[in-house]
Short mmCIF file of C-alpha atoms in Angstrom, two decimals:
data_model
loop_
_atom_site.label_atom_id
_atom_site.label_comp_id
_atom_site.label_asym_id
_atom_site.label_seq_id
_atom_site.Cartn_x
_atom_site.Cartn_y
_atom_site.Cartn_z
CA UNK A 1116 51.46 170.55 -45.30
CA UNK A 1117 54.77 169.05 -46.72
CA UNK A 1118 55.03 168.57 -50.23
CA UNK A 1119 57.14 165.36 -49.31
CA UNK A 1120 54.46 163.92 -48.12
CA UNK A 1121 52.69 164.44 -50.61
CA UNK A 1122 55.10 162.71 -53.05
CA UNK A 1123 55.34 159.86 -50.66
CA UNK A 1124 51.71 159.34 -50.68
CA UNK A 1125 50.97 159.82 -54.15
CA UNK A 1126 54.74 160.11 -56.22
CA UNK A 1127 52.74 159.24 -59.14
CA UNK A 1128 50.44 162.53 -59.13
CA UNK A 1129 52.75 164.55 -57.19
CA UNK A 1130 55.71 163.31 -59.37
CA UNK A 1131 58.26 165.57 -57.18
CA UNK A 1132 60.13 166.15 -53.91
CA UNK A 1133 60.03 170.11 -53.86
CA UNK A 1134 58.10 172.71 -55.49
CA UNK A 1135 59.24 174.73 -58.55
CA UNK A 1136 61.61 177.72 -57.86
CA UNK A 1137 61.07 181.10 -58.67
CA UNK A 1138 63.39 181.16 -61.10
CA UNK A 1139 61.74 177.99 -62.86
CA UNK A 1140 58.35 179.76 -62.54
CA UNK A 1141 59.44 183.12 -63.92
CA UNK A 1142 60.68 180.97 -66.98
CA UNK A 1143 57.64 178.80 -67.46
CA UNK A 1144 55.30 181.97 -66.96
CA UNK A 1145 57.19 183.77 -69.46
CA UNK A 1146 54.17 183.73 -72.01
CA UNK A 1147 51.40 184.91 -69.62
CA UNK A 1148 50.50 188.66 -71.57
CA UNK A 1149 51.47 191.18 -69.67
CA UNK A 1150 48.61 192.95 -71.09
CA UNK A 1151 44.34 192.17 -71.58
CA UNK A 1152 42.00 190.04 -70.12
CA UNK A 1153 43.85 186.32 -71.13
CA UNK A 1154 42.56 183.45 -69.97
CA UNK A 1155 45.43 181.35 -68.13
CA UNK A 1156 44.99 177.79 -67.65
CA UNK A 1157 47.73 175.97 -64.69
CA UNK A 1158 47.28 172.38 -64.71
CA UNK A 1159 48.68 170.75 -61.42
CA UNK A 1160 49.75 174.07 -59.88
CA UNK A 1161 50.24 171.93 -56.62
CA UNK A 1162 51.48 174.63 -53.56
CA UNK A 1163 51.56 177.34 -56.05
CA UNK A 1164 54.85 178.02 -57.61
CA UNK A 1165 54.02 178.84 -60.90
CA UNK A 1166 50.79 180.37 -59.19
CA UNK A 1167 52.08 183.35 -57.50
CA UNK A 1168 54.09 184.38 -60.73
CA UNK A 1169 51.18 184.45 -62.81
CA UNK A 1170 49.40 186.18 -60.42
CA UNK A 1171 51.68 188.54 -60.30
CA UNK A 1172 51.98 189.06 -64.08
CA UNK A 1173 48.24 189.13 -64.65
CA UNK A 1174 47.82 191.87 -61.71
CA UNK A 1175 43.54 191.05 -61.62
CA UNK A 1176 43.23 191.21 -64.94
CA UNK A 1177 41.69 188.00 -67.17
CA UNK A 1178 40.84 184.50 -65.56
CA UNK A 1179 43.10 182.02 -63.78
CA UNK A 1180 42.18 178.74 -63.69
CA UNK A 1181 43.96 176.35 -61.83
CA UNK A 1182 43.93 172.44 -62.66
CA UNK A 1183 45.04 170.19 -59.39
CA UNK A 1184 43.78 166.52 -58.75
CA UNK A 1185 45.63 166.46 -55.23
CA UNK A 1186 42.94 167.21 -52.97
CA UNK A 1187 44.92 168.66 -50.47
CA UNK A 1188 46.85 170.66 -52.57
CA UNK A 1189 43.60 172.39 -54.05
CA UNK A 1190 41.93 173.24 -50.69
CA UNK A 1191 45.52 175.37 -49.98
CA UNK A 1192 45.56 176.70 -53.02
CA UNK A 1193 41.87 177.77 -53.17
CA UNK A 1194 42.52 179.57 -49.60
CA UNK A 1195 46.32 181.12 -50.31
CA UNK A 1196 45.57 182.20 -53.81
CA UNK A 1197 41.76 183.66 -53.58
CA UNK A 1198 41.54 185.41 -57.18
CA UNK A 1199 42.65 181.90 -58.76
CA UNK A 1200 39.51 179.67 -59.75
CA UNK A 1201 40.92 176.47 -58.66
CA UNK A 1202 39.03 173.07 -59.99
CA UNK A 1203 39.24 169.85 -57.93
CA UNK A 1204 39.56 167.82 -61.29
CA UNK A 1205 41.53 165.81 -63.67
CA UNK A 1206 43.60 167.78 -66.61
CA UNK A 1207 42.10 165.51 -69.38
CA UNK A 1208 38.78 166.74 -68.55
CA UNK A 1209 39.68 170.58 -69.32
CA UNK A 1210 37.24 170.98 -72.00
CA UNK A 1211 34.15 170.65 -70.29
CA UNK A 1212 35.71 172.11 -67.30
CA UNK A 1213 36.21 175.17 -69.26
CA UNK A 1214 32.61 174.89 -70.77
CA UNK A 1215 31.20 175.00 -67.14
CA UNK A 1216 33.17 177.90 -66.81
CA UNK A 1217 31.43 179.77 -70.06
CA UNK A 1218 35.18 179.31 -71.78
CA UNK A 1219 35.57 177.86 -74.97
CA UNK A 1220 39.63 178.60 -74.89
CA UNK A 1221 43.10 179.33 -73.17
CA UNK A 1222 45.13 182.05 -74.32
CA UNK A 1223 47.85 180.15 -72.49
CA UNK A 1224 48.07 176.75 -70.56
CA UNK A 1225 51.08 176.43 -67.49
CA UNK A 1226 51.94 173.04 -66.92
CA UNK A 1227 53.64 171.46 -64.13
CA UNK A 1228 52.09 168.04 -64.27
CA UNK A 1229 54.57 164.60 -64.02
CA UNK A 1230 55.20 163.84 -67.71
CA UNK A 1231 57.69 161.58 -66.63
CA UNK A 1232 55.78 159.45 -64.54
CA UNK A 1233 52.70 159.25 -66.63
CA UNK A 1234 51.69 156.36 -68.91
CA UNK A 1235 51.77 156.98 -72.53
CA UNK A 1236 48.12 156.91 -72.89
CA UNK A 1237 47.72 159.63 -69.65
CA UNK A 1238 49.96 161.95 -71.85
CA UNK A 1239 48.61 161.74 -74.62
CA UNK A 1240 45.21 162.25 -73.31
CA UNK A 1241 45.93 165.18 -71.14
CA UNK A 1242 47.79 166.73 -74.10
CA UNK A 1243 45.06 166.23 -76.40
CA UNK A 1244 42.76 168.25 -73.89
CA UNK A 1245 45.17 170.63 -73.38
CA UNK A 1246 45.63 170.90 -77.80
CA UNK A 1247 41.41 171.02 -77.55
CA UNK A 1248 41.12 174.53 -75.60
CA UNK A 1249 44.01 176.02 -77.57
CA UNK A 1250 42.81 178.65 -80.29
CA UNK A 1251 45.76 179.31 -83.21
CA UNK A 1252 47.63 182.04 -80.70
CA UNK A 1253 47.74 179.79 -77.79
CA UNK A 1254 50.61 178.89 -76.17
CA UNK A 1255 51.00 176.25 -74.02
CA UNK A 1256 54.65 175.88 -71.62
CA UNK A 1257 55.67 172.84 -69.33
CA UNK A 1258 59.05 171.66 -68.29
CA UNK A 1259 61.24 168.50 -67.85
CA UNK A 1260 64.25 167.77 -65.21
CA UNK A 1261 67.70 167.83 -66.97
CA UNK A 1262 68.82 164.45 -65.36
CA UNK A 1263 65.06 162.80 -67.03
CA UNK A 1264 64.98 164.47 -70.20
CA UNK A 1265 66.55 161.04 -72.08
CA UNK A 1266 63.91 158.86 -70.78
CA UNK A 1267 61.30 157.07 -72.55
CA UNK A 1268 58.34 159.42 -70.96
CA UNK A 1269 60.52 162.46 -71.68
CA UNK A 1270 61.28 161.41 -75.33
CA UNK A 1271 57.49 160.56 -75.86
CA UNK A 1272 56.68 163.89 -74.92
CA UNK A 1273 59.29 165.52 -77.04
CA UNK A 1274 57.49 163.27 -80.00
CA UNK A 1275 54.19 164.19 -78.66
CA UNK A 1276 54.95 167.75 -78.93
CA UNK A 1277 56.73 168.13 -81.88
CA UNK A 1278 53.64 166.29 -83.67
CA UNK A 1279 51.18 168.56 -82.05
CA UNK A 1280 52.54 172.24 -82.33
CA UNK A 1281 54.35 173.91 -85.12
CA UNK A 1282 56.67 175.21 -82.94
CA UNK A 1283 58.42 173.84 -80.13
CA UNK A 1284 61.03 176.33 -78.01
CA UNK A 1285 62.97 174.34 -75.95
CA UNK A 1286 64.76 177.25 -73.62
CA UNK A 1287 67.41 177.39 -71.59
CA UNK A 1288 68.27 175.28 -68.06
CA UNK A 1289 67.36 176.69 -65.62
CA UNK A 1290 70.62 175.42 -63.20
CA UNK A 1291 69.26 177.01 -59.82
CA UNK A 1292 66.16 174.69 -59.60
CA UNK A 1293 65.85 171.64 -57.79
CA UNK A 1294 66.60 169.44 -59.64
CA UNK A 1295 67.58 171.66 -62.65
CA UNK A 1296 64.96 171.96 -65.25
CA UNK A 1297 64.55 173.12 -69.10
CA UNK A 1298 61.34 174.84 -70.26
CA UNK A 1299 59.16 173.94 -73.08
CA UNK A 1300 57.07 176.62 -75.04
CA UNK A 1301 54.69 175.00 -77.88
CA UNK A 1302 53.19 177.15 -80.23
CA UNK A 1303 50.59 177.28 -83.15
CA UNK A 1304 48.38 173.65 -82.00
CA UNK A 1305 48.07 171.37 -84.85
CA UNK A 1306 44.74 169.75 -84.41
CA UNK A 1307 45.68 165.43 -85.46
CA UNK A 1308 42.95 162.62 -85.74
CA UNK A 1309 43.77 159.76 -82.47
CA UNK A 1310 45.40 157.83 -85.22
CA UNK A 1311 48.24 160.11 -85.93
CA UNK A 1312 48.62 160.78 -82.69
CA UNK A 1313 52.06 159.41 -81.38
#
């Protein structure tokens, strides 16, 4: 399965040509404990990139749940990764897909959804599900492309962000992806009202 076909069918979902690199997903990962049972939530894990890494860093221990609305995508993730839970579903319905689960919360939640090519009210939906599973320690880490990062969708999500955590790491760029990307770790949720939402 090519992942370029799956931008050209659906660039809107998919929202990429290639898959993260290691380097990007050892970054973005970063806040997966390396120690207890944590509950790790990837939304759009698509072939797996970030996947694999936090596999690797929870070694069987906690849950995994992976988040992916491309059908396709989800079937070969479901057989490739077979200690992942992976959900056929839409990341602004993570709270009751967590409830169906028996979890009320994410210790931390890996994004590698499109930002950039969603519409403000798709961000700030999906964010606001993603700010409604986080307990005070969670941590929740996405990224943006260096060459995007000064459009309107990026700068709404920098708002959006900013509004909605405490803290908000921006790290370093990481130059060996494709295309380069910078890594976002929000911490301490601040729960707002829809009104003072951004």
């Amino acid at each position: 399965m090519s992942f370029l076909w799956e931008f050209m069918r659906s660039p809107l979902t998919v929202g990429a040509l290639a898959p993260s690199g290691r380097s990007l997903a050892r970054v973005v990962t970063a806040p997966v404990p390396s120690t207890g049972d944590p509950v790790v939530v990837e939304l759009g894990p698509g072939t797996g990139a970030f996947t694999t890494t936090i596999q690797r860093r929870l070694a069987g221990r906690g849950r995994h749940v992976a988040v992916e609305l491309n059908d396709r995508f989800a079937r070969r993730l479901a057989l490739t990764h077979p200690g992942v839970d992976v959900a056929r579903a839409d990341a602004r319905d993570l709270v009751p897909l967590l409830a169906a689960r028996g979890l009320g919360a994410a210790d931390v939640v890996v994004s590698g959804l499109p930002w950039a090519a969603f519409a403000p009210r798709d961000q700030r939906d999906v964010l606001s599900a993603v700010i409604s599973v986080l307990p005070p320690h969670g941590v929740f880490t996405t990224f943006a492309y260096v060459h995007a990062r000064w459009t309107g969708p990026a700068r709404r999500l920098m708002r959006s962000l900013r509004s909605q955590f405490d803290e908000v790491v921006v790290g370093r760029t990481v130059w060996d992806n494709v295309p380069p990307a910078l890594v976002y770790h929000c911490r301490r949720p601040v729960r707002l009202t829809e009104g003072d939402m951004p």
